Amino acid sequence: MPKNASRGSRGYGAVFAVREFRFVFAAHLLSLLGVVVSEIALTFLVYDLTGSPLLSALTFALGLLPYLVGGTLLAGVADRYPARRVLVVCDLLCAVCVGVMVLPGTPIAGLLALRCVVAAIAPVFTGTRMAALTDILGEGDLYVLGRSLLRIVSQSAQLAGFGVGGVLLAVVPARGAICVTVGTFLCSAALLRFGTRDRPARVAGRETGRSGALLRDSLGGARLLLGDRRTRALLLLFWVPAMFVVAPEALAAPYADSLGLGPAALGLLMCAMPVGHIVAELYAGTALSPRARSRVVLPVAAVGLLPLLVYGAGPGLGWALAALVLAGAGAAYVIGLDQWFVAAVPEELRGRAMTLLTAGLMTIQGLGMAGAGLAAEFLPVHQVVAGAGAIGTLCCLVLVREVHRTGPHGPRGRATEPDGTTEVRDGAVRQVASG
């Protein structure tokens, strides 16, 4: 991609103009839809085989819990091996795991174990892809918009995937629906293999090695990242709001029941927050300049959870939906936070940083859901959601202050410029990388 390509076209169109990104985007869309469909189908299959609501719910939970293991113990893979190889191998391993799930003789314990393996691979894949985007799109505004597009697809795929999965289960058996995921993983692997360039590993000379060395690299990277005040503050600004904002979604079913609402209203409550996020992020990516997106990060992060306080009054469906849409819109602050994080992380740690970010985000959301459910055993649902908004806002204010105090410079002394380029202290400017 020519260095001035980002100047010739602006916004999301400039991102799609990069050939490699189109392949990454298509692979992401396919695999994500397949994962959502398989989650529904696997949950249905486990319940059909056991009749146990606990095991059925555990199937969903196992999609979150292993993220912490994969994201901490295997994070070094993202930097030790070429990104394309890691991505393709992850897709193929997931295809094999899902393929074994389809076999009629696979026991329930085997299904759950395979679900754990797929979930442990996920943060390595996602972190590697996030780091590879800086090679494909550069470290400036194109990267920010590319990450934004993948987030928007993730939110949209959840909405579409649950609908597609429900329709699919109405016409084919659960194992047949799971087969769809095998195909999507294989298609994703093919797109990444033949549509992206083969680049060397980020950490030279460490492509091979024993598992002990990989474990040391993974844990050592996590210690370095969490030990740096600026990077730690940025990671927490990704994680902490996400921990509290999941409360209304986790408690949507009991809240709808408390209002005497049916399944249609429950569906609206589940969709409201993703819709708010998609609309706000699209607006931020198209209408705001890089400078403006950077300026709104801290203010929006500070107040993003305030709409949940509406739940304190026990609102009806209309007010609850409005609060959820606004809370979802508040999550759009991450489009500017992405650029700050890239600027703060040394290139040789970037794969591990993105993997740790992904693992922490999924784990913290799981803890937030569990905490909201536990609190709802003792308090009314509307008070729990309002409490999450209040406590979360206080935590966010502390984090915003900490991020502000650490300043714009990361460990390498770099700062993000308003035009999306990266300035090094010696005055040299690194332009958007060729793609």
mmCIF file with all atom_site columns, N, CA and C in Angstrom, residues 93-156:
data_model
loop_
_atom_site.group_PDB
_atom_site.id
_atom_site.type_symbol
_atom_site.label_atom_id
_atom_site.label_alt_id
_atom_site.label_comp_id
_atom_site.label_asym_id
_atom_site.label_entity_id
_atom_site.label_seq_id
_atom_site.pdbx_PDB_ins_code
_atom_site.Cartn_x
_atom_site.Cartn_y
_atom_site.Cartn_z
_atom_site.occupancy
_atom_site.B_iso_or_equiv
_atom_site.pdbx_formal_charge
_atom_site.auth_seq_id
_atom_site.auth_comp_id
_atom_site.auth_asym_id
_atom_site.auth_atom_id
_atom_site.pdbx_PDB_model_num
ATOM 1   N N  . LEU A 1 93  ? -6.870  -26.157 14.014 1.00 0.00 ? 93  LEU A N  1
ATOM 2   C CA . LEU A 1 93  ? -7.076  -26.862 15.285 1.00 0.00 ? 93  LEU A CA 1
ATOM 3   C C  . LEU A 1 93  ? -8.535  -26.758 15.736 1.00 0.00 ? 93  LEU A C  1
ATOM 4   N N  . CYS A 1 94  ? -9.103  -25.561 15.595 1.00 0.00 ? 94  CYS A N  1
ATOM 5   C CA . CYS A 1 94  ? -10.511 -25.379 15.976 1.00 0.00 ? 94  CYS A CA 1
ATOM 6   C C  . CYS A 1 94  ? -11.427 -26.215 15.085 1.00 0.00 ? 94  CYS A C  1
ATOM 7   N N  . ALA A 1 95  ? -11.113 -26.296 13.801 1.00 0.00 ? 95  ALA A N  1
ATOM 8   C CA . ALA A 1 95  ? -11.918 -27.113 12.888 1.00 0.00 ? 95  ALA A CA 1
ATOM 9   C C  . ALA A 1 95  ? -11.878 -28.587 13.301 1.00 0.00 ? 95  ALA A C  1
ATOM 10  N N  . VAL A 1 96  ? -10.692 -29.059 13.692 1.00 0.00 ? 96  VAL A N  1
ATOM 11  C CA . VAL A 1 96  ? -10.566 -30.456 14.135 1.00 0.00 ? 96  VAL A CA 1
ATOM 12  C C  . VAL A 1 96  ? -11.380 -30.687 15.406 1.00 0.00 ? 96  VAL A C  1
ATOM 13  N N  . CYS A 1 97  ? -11.279 -29.771 16.367 1.00 0.00 ? 97  CYS A N  1
ATOM 14  C CA . CYS A 1 97  ? -12.023 -29.923 17.627 1.00 0.00 ? 97  CYS A CA 1
ATOM 15  C C  . CYS A 1 97  ? -13.525 -29.969 17.381 1.00 0.00 ? 97  CYS A C  1
ATOM 16  N N  . VAL A 1 98  ? -14.011 -29.061 16.554 1.00 0.00 ? 98  VAL A N  1
ATOM 17  C CA . VAL A 1 98  ? -15.446 -29.025 16.269 1.00 0.00 ? 98  VAL A CA 1
ATOM 18  C C  . VAL A 1 98  ? -15.856 -30.257 15.476 1.00 0.00 ? 98  VAL A C  1
ATOM 19  N N  . GLY A 1 99  ? -14.960 -30.721 14.587 1.00 0.00 ? 99  GLY A N  1
ATOM 20  C CA . GLY A 1 99  ? -15.261 -31.936 13.831 1.00 0.00 ? 99  GLY A CA 1
ATOM 21  C C  . GLY A 1 99  ? -15.448 -33.144 14.733 1.00 0.00 ? 99  GLY A C  1
ATOM 22  N N  . VAL A 1 100 ? -14.622 -33.250 15.784 1.00 0.00 ? 100 VAL A N  1
ATOM 23  C CA . VAL A 1 100 ? -14.768 -34.357 16.741 1.00 0.00 ? 100 VAL A CA 1
ATOM 24  C C  . VAL A 1 100 ? -16.066 -34.220 17.528 1.00 0.00 ? 100 VAL A C  1
ATOM 25  N N  . MET A 1 101 ? -16.487 -32.976 17.829 1.00 0.00 ? 101 MET A N  1
ATOM 26  C CA . MET A 1 101 ? -17.765 -32.774 18.517 1.00 0.00 ? 101 MET A CA 1
ATOM 27  C C  . MET A 1 101 ? -18.935 -33.374 17.739 1.00 0.00 ? 101 MET A C  1
ATOM 28  N N  . VAL A 1 102 ? -18.828 -33.330 16.420 1.00 0.00 ? 102 VAL A N  1
ATOM 29  C CA . VAL A 1 102 ? -19.930 -33.795 15.571 1.00 0.00 ? 102 VAL A CA 1
ATOM 30  C C  . VAL A 1 102 ? -20.089 -35.311 15.627 1.00 0.00 ? 102 VAL A C  1
ATOM 31  N N  . LEU A 1 103 ? -19.015 -36.030 15.939 1.00 0.00 ? 103 LEU A N  1
ATOM 32  C CA . LEU A 1 103 ? -19.072 -37.488 15.927 1.00 0.00 ? 103 LEU A CA 1
ATOM 33  C C  . LEU A 1 103 ? -20.088 -37.992 16.943 1.00 0.00 ? 103 LEU A C  1
ATOM 34  N N  . PRO A 1 104 ? -20.958 -38.920 16.566 1.00 0.00 ? 104 PRO A N  1
ATOM 35  C CA . PRO A 1 104 ? -22.027 -39.390 17.466 1.00 0.00 ? 104 PRO A CA 1
ATOM 36  C C  . PRO A 1 104 ? -21.507 -40.020 18.752 1.00 0.00 ? 104 PRO A C  1
ATOM 37  N N  . GLY A 1 105 ? -20.313 -40.611 18.710 1.00 0.00 ? 105 GLY A N  1
ATOM 38  C CA . GLY A 1 105 ? -19.808 -41.299 19.893 1.00 0.00 ? 105 GLY A CA 1
ATOM 39  C C  . GLY A 1 105 ? -19.118 -40.404 20.898 1.00 0.00 ? 105 GLY A C  1
ATOM 40  N N  . THR A 1 106 ? -18.996 -39.125 20.620 1.00 0.00 ? 106 THR A N  1
ATOM 41  C CA . THR A 1 106 ? -18.298 -38.226 21.553 1.00 0.00 ? 106 THR A CA 1
ATOM 42  C C  . THR A 1 106 ? -19.108 -38.027 22.826 1.00 0.00 ? 106 THR A C  1
ATOM 43  N N  . PRO A 1 107 ? -18.568 -38.373 24.001 1.00 0.00 ? 107 PRO A N  1
ATOM 44  C CA . PRO A 1 107 ? -19.331 -38.236 25.246 1.00 0.00 ? 107 PRO A CA 1
ATOM 45  C C  . PRO A 1 107 ? -19.497 -36.780 25.658 1.00 0.00 ? 107 PRO A C  1
ATOM 46  N N  . ILE A 1 108 ? -20.364 -36.530 26.630 1.00 0.00 ? 108 ILE A N  1
ATOM 47  C CA . ILE A 1 108 ? -20.613 -35.173 27.106 1.00 0.00 ? 108 ILE A CA 1
ATOM 48  C C  . ILE A 1 108 ? -19.329 -34.539 27.638 1.00 0.00 ? 108 ILE A C  1
ATOM 49  N N  . ALA A 1 109 ? -18.569 -35.306 28.414 1.00 0.00 ? 109 ALA A N  1
ATOM 50  C CA . ALA A 1 109 ? -17.314 -34.779 28.942 1.00 0.00 ? 109 ALA A CA 1
ATOM 51  C C  . ALA A 1 109 ? -16.378 -34.379 27.809 1.00 0.00 ? 109 ALA A C  1
ATOM 52  N N  . GLY A 1 110 ? -16.380 -35.163 26.746 1.00 0.00 ? 110 GLY A N  1
ATOM 53  C CA . GLY A 1 110 ? -15.554 -34.845 25.592 1.00 0.00 ? 110 GLY A CA 1
ATOM 54  C C  . GLY A 1 110 ? -16.006 -33.567 24.908 1.00 0.00 ? 110 GLY A C  1
ATOM 55  N N  . LEU A 1 111 ? -17.318 -33.379 24.788 1.00 0.00 ? 111 LEU A N  1
ATOM 56  C CA . LEU A 1 111 ? -17.850 -32.159 24.184 1.00 0.00 ? 111 LEU A CA 1
ATOM 57  C C  . LEU A 1 111 ? -17.413 -30.926 24.971 1.00 0.00 ? 111 LEU A C  1
ATOM 58  N N  . LEU A 1 112 ? -17.517 -31.013 26.295 1.00 0.00 ? 112 LEU A N  1
ATOM 59  C CA . LEU A 1 112 ? -17.149 -29.878 27.128 1.00 0.00 ? 112 LEU A CA 1
ATOM 60  C C  . LEU A 1 112 ? -15.636 -29.626 27.088 1.00 0.00 ? 112 LEU A C  1
ATOM 61  N N  . ALA A 1 113 ? -14.848 -30.708 27.058 1.00 0.00 ? 113 ALA A N  1
ATOM 62  C CA . ALA A 1 113 ? -13.396 -30.556 26.988 1.00 0.00 ? 113 ALA A CA 1
ATOM 63  C C  . ALA A 1 113 ? -12.975 -29.901 25.674 1.00 0.00 ? 113 ALA A C  1
ATOM 64  N N  . LEU A 1 114 ? -13.589 -30.325 24.584 1.00 0.00 ? 114 LEU A N  1
ATOM 65  C CA . LEU A 1 114 ? -13.278 -29.732 23.283 1.00 0.00 ? 114 LEU A CA 1
ATOM 66  C C  . LEU A 1 114 ? -13.701 -28.268 23.230 1.00 0.00 ? 114 LEU A C  1
ATOM 67  N N  . ARG A 1 115 ? -14.809 -27.969 23.887 1.00 0.00 ? 115 ARG A N  1
ATOM 68  C CA . ARG A 1 115 ? -15.248 -26.565 23.978 1.00 0.00 ? 115 ARG A CA 1
ATOM 69  C C  . ARG A 1 115 ? -14.189 -25.731 24.702 1.00 0.00 ? 115 ARG A C  1
ATOM 70  N N  . CYS A 1 116 ? -13.585 -26.299 25.737 1.00 0.00 ? 116 CYS A N  1
ATOM 71  C CA . CYS A 1 116 ? -12.521 -25.606 26.468 1.00 0.00 ? 116 CYS A CA 1
ATOM 72  C C  . CYS A 1 116 ? -11.299 -25.372 25.588 1.00 0.00 ? 116 CYS A C  1
ATOM 73  N N  . VAL A 1 117 ? -10.938 -26.366 24.781 1.00 0.00 ? 117 VAL A N  1
ATOM 74  C CA . VAL A 1 117 ? -9.772  -26.237 23.906 1.00 0.00 ? 117 VAL A CA 1
ATOM 75  C C  . VAL A 1 117 ? -9.985  -25.107 22.903 1.00 0.00 ? 117 VAL A C  1
ATOM 76  N N  . VAL A 1 118 ? -11.161 -25.089 22.282 1.00 0.00 ? 118 VAL A N  1
ATOM 77  C CA . VAL A 1 118 ? -11.467 -24.028 21.312 1.00 0.00 ? 118 VAL A CA 1
ATOM 78  C C  . VAL A 1 118 ? -11.397 -22.662 21.985 1.00 0.00 ? 118 VAL A C  1
ATOM 79  N N  . ALA A 1 119 ? -11.931 -22.571 23.211 1.00 0.00 ? 119 ALA A N  1
ATOM 80  C CA . ALA A 1 119 ? -11.922 -21.297 23.931 1.00 0.00 ? 119 ALA A CA 1
ATOM 81  C C  . ALA A 1 119 ? -10.508 -20.880 24.328 1.00 0.00 ? 119 ALA A C  1
ATOM 82  N N  . ALA A 1 120 ? -9.631  -21.846 24.630 1.00 0.00 ? 120 ALA A N  1
ATOM 83  C CA . ALA A 1 120 ? -8.247  -21.520 24.984 1.00 0.00 ? 120 ALA A CA 1
ATOM 84  C C  . ALA A 1 120 ? -7.456  -21.041 23.776 1.00 0.00 ? 120 ALA A C  1
ATOM 85  N N  . ILE A 1 121 ? -7.807  -21.540 22.592 1.00 0.00 ? 121 ILE A N  1
ATOM 86  C CA . ILE A 1 121 ? -7.134  -21.116 21.361 1.00 0.00 ? 121 ILE A CA 1
ATOM 87  C C  . ILE A 1 121 ? -7.564  -19.710 20.959 1.00 0.00 ? 121 ILE A C  1
ATOM 88  N N  . ALA A 1 122 ? -8.800  -19.357 21.275 1.00 0.00 ? 122 ALA A N  1
ATOM 89  C CA . ALA A 1 122 ? -9.392  -18.103 20.794 1.00 0.00 ? 122 ALA A CA 1
ATOM 90  C C  . ALA A 1 122 ? -8.574  -16.856 21.120 1.00 0.00 ? 122 ALA A C  1
ATOM 91  N N  . PRO A 1 123 ? -8.086  -16.666 22.370 1.00 0.00 ? 123 PRO A N  1
ATOM 92  C CA . PRO A 1 123 ? -7.327  -15.439 22.631 1.00 0.00 ? 123 PRO A CA 1
ATOM 93  C C  . PRO A 1 123 ? -6.006  -15.378 21.883 1.00 0.00 ? 123 PRO A C  1
ATOM 94  N N  . VAL A 1 124 ? -5.375  -16.531 21.646 1.00 0.00 ? 124 VAL A N  1
ATOM 95  C CA . VAL A 1 124 ? -4.134  -16.549 20.867 1.00 0.00 ? 124 VAL A CA 1
ATOM 96  C C  . VAL A 1 124 ? -4.423  -16.096 19.436 1.00 0.00 ? 124 VAL A C  1
ATOM 97  N N  . PHE A 1 125 ? -5.503  -16.623 18.866 1.00 0.00 ? 125 PHE A N  1
ATOM 98  C CA . PHE A 1 125 ? -5.885  -16.236 17.504 1.00 0.00 ? 125 PHE A CA 1
ATOM 99  C C  . PHE A 1 125 ? -6.215  -14.746 17.434 1.00 0.00 ? 125 PHE A C  1
ATOM 100 N N  . THR A 1 126 ? -7.063  -14.290 18.350 1.00 0.00 ? 126 THR A N  1
ATOM 101 C CA . THR A 1 126 ? -7.499  -12.894 18.314 1.00 0.00 ? 126 THR A CA 1
ATOM 102 C C  . THR A 1 126 ? -6.339  -11.939 18.567 1.00 0.00 ? 126 THR A C  1
ATOM 103 N N  . GLY A 1 127 ? -5.489  -12.249 19.556 1.00 0.00 ? 127 GLY A N  1
ATOM 104 C CA . GLY A 1 127 ? -4.352  -11.391 19.839 1.00 0.00 ? 127 GLY A CA 1
ATOM 105 C C  . GLY A 1 127 ? -3.372  -11.327 18.683 1.00 0.00 ? 127 GLY A C  1
ATOM 106 N N  . THR A 1 128 ? -3.131  -12.469 18.044 1.00 0.00 ? 128 THR A N  1
ATOM 107 C CA . THR A 1 128 ? -2.227  -12.497 16.889 1.00 0.00 ? 128 THR A CA 1
ATOM 108 C C  . THR A 1 128 ? -2.790  -11.672 15.749 1.00 0.00 ? 128 THR A C  1
ATOM 109 N N  . ARG A 1 129 ? -4.095  -11.805 15.516 1.00 0.00 ? 129 ARG A N  1
ATOM 110 C CA . ARG A 1 129 ? -4.716  -11.037 14.430 1.00 0.00 ? 129 ARG A CA 1
ATOM 111 C C  . ARG A 1 129 ? -4.676  -9.538  14.721 1.00 0.00 ? 129 ARG A C  1
ATOM 112 N N  . MET A 1 130 ? -4.946  -9.153  15.968 1.00 0.00 ? 130 MET A N  1
ATOM 113 C CA . MET A 1 130 ? -4.892  -7.730  16.337 1.00 0.00 ? 130 MET A CA 1
ATOM 114 C C  . MET A 1 130 ? -3.493  -7.161  16.112 1.00 0.00 ? 130 MET A C  1
ATOM 115 N N  . ALA A 1 131 ? -2.472  -7.926  16.495 1.00 0.00 ? 131 ALA A N  1
ATOM 116 C CA . ALA A 1 131 ? -1.095  -7.467  16.286 1.00 0.00 ? 131 ALA A CA 1
ATOM 117 C C  . ALA A 1 131 ? -0.753  -7.422  14.804 1.00 0.00 ? 131 ALA A C  1
ATOM 118 N N  . ALA A 1 132 ? -1.245  -8.411  14.045 1.00 0.00 ? 132 ALA A N  1
ATOM 119 C CA . ALA A 1 132 ? -0.961  -8.449  12.605 1.00 0.00 ? 132 ALA A CA 1
ATOM 120 C C  . ALA A 1 132 ? -1.598  -7.277  11.876 1.00 0.00 ? 132 ALA A C  1
ATOM 121 N N  . LEU A 1 133 ? -2.683  -6.738  12.406 1.00 0.00 ? 133 LEU A N  1
ATOM 122 C CA . LEU A 1 133 ? -3.320  -5.593  11.763 1.00 0.00 ? 133 LEU A CA 1
ATOM 123 C C  . LEU A 1 133 ? -2.390  -4.394  11.705 1.00 0.00 ? 133 LEU A C  1
ATOM 124 N N  . THR A 1 134 ? -1.479  -4.262  12.672 1.00 0.00 ? 134 THR A N  1
ATOM 125 C CA . THR A 1 134 ? -0.535  -3.142  12.623 1.00 0.00 ? 134 THR A CA 1
ATOM 126 C C  . THR A 1 134 ? 0.458   -3.316  11.476 1.00 0.00 ? 134 THR A C  1
ATOM 127 N N  . ASP A 1 135 ? 0.734   -4.559  11.084 1.00 0.00 ? 135 ASP A N  1
ATOM 128 C CA . ASP A 1 135 ? 1.580   -4.806  9.924  1.00 0.00 ? 135 ASP A CA 1
ATOM 129 C C  . ASP A 1 135 ? 0.831   -4.534  8.629  1.00 0.00 ? 135 ASP A C  1
ATOM 130 N N  . ILE A 1 136 ? -0.453  -4.848  8.629  1.00 0.00 ? 136 ILE A N  1
ATOM 131 C CA . ILE A 1 136 ? -1.267  -4.704  7.420  1.00 0.00 ? 136 ILE A CA 1
ATOM 132 C C  . ILE A 1 136 ? -1.719  -3.261  7.216  1.00 0.00 ? 136 ILE A C  1
ATOM 133 N N  . LEU A 1 137 ? -2.118  -2.602  8.294  1.00 0.00 ? 137 LEU A N  1
ATOM 134 C CA . LEU A 1 137 ? -2.714  -1.265  8.198  1.00 0.00 ? 137 LEU A CA 1
ATOM 135 C C  . LEU A 1 137 ? -1.827  -0.160  8.748  1.00 0.00 ? 137 LEU A C  1
ATOM 136 N N  . GLY A 1 138 ? -0.685  -0.507  9.347  1.00 0.00 ? 138 GLY A N  1
ATOM 137 C CA . GLY A 1 138 ? 0.129   0.495   10.006 1.00 0.00 ? 138 GLY A CA 1
ATOM 138 C C  . GLY A 1 138 ? -0.356  0.731   11.423 1.00 0.00 ? 138 GLY A C  1
ATOM 139 N N  . GLU A 1 139 ? 0.247   1.684   12.105 1.00 0.00 ? 139 GLU A N  1
ATOM 140 C CA . GLU A 1 139 ? -0.069  1.939   13.502 1.00 0.00 ? 139 GLU A CA 1
ATOM 141 C C  . GLU A 1 139 ? -0.920  3.195   13.698 1.00 0.00 ? 139 GLU A C  1
ATOM 142 N N  . GLY A 1 140 ? -1.377  3.800   12.616 1.00 0.00 ? 140 GLY A N  1
ATOM 143 C CA . GLY A 1 140 ? -2.136  5.041   12.707 1.00 0.00 ? 140 GLY A CA 1
ATOM 144 C C  . GLY A 1 140 ? -3.630  4.835   12.614 1.00 0.00 ? 140 GLY A C  1
ATOM 145 N N  . ASP A 1 141 ? -4.300  5.754   11.917 1.00 0.00 ? 141 ASP A N  1
ATOM 146 C CA . ASP A 1 141 ? -5.756  5.776   11.905 1.00 0.00 ? 141 ASP A CA 1
ATOM 147 C C  . ASP A 1 141 ? -6.353  4.582   11.165 1.00 0.00 ? 141 ASP A C  1
ATOM 148 N N  . LEU A 1 142 ? -5.671  4.072   10.163 1.00 0.00 ? 142 LEU A N  1
ATOM 149 C CA . LEU A 1 142 ? -6.199  2.892   9.462  1.00 0.00 ? 142 LEU A CA 1
ATOM 150 C C  . LEU A 1 142 ? -6.326  1.707   10.415 1.00 0.00 ? 142 LEU A C  1
ATOM 151 N N  . TYR A 1 143 ? -5.346  1.541   11.299 1.00 0.00 ? 143 TYR A N  1
ATOM 152 C CA . TYR A 1 143 ? -5.439  0.459   12.284 1.00 0.00 ? 143 TYR A CA 1
ATOM 153 C C  . TYR A 1 143 ? -6.645  0.659   13.194 1.00 0.00 ? 143 TYR A C  1
ATOM 154 N N  . VAL A 1 144 ? -6.831  1.879   13.663 1.00 0.00 ? 144 VAL A N  1
ATOM 155 C CA . VAL A 1 144 ? -7.950  2.177   14.553 1.00 0.00 ? 144 VAL A CA 1
ATOM 156 C C  . VAL A 1 144 ? -9.275  1.841   13.880 1.00 0.00 ? 144 VAL A C  1
ATOM 157 N N  . LEU A 1 145 ? -9.435  2.242   12.617 1.00 0.00 ? 145 LEU A N  1
ATOM 158 C CA . LEU A 1 145 ? -10.680 1.991   11.896 1.00 0.00 ? 145 LEU A CA 1
ATOM 159 C C  . LEU A 1 145 ? -10.839 0.502   11.569 1.00 0.00 ? 145 LEU A C  1
ATOM 160 N N  . GLY A 1 146 ? -9.714  -0.169  11.299 1.00 0.00 ? 146 GLY A N  1
ATOM 161 C CA . GLY A 1 146 ? -9.800  -1.607  11.041 1.00 0.00 ? 146 GLY A CA 1
ATOM 162 C C  . GLY A 1 146 ? -10.268 -2.371  12.257 1.00 0.00 ? 146 GLY A C  1
ATOM 163 N N  . ARG A 1 147 ? -9.703  -2.035  13.435 1.00 0.00 ? 147 ARG A N  1
ATOM 164 C CA . ARG A 1 147 ? -10.159 -2.653  14.689 1.00 0.00 ? 147 ARG A CA 1
ATOM 165 C C  . ARG A 1 147 ? -11.623 -2.337  14.937 1.00 0.00 ? 147 ARG A C  1
ATOM 166 N N  . SER A 1 148 ? -12.008 -1.122  14.625 1.00 0.00 ? 148 SER A N  1
ATOM 167 C CA . SER A 1 148 ? -13.403 -0.723  14.809 1.00 0.00 ? 148 SER A CA 1
ATOM 168 C C  . SER A 1 148 ? -14.333 -1.580  13.960 1.00 0.00 ? 148 SER A C  1
ATOM 169 N N  . LEU A 1 149 ? -13.948 -1.801  12.710 1.00 0.00 ? 149 LEU A N  1
ATOM 170 C CA . LEU A 1 149 ? -14.782 -2.631  11.828 1.00 0.00 ? 149 LEU A CA 1
ATOM 171 C C  . LEU A 1 149 ? -14.937 -4.049  12.361 1.00 0.00 ? 149 LEU A C  1
ATOM 172 N N  . LEU A 1 150 ? -13.850 -4.618  12.866 1.00 0.00 ? 150 LEU A N  1
ATOM 173 C CA . LEU A 1 150 ? -13.938 -5.979  13.394 1.00 0.00 ? 150 LEU A CA 1
ATOM 174 C C  . LEU A 1 150 ? -14.826 -6.032  14.628 1.00 0.00 ? 150 LEU A C  1
ATOM 175 N N  . ARG A 1 151 ? -14.791 -4.983  15.461 1.00 0.00 ? 151 ARG A N  1
ATOM 176 C CA . ARG A 1 151 ? -15.691 -4.942  16.622 1.00 0.00 ? 151 ARG A CA 1
ATOM 177 C C  . ARG A 1 151 ? -17.148 -4.836  16.184 1.00 0.00 ? 151 ARG A C  1
ATOM 178 N N  . ILE A 1 152 ? -17.394 -3.991  15.191 1.00 0.00 ? 152 ILE A N  1
ATOM 179 C CA . ILE A 1 152 ? -18.758 -3.824  14.693 1.00 0.00 ? 152 ILE A CA 1
ATOM 180 C C  . ILE A 1 152 ? -19.286 -5.146  14.142 1.00 0.00 ? 152 ILE A C  1
ATOM 181 N N  . VAL A 1 153 ? -18.431 -5.855  13.411 1.00 0.00 ? 153 VAL A N  1
ATOM 182 C CA . VAL A 1 153 ? -18.829 -7.165  12.886 1.00 0.00 ? 153 VAL A CA 1
ATOM 183 C C  . VAL A 1 153 ? -19.124 -8.134  14.031 1.00 0.00 ? 153 VAL A C  1
ATOM 184 N N  . SER A 1 154 ? -18.308 -8.079  15.084 1.00 0.00 ? 154 SER A N  1
ATOM 185 C CA . SER A 1 154 ? -18.538 -8.972  16.221 1.00 0.00 ? 154 SER A CA 1
ATOM 186 C C  . SER A 1 154 ? -19.907 -8.719  16.852 1.00 0.00 ? 154 SER A C  1
ATOM 187 N N  . GLN A 1 155 ? -20.239 -7.445  17.056 1.00 0.00 ? 155 GLN A N  1
ATOM 188 C CA . GLN A 1 155 ? -21.541 -7.112  17.633 1.00 0.00 ? 155 GLN A CA 1
ATOM 189 C C  . GLN A 1 155 ? -22.671 -7.533  16.696 1.00 0.00 ? 155 GLN A C  1
ATOM 190 N N  . SER A 1 156 ? -22.504 -7.257  15.409 1.00 0.00 ? 156 SER A N  1
ATOM 191 C CA . SER A 1 156 ? -23.554 -7.586  14.437 1.00 0.00 ? 156 SER A CA 1
ATOM 192 C C  . SER A 1 156 ? -23.725 -9.087  14.285 1.00 0.00 ? 156 SER A C  1
#
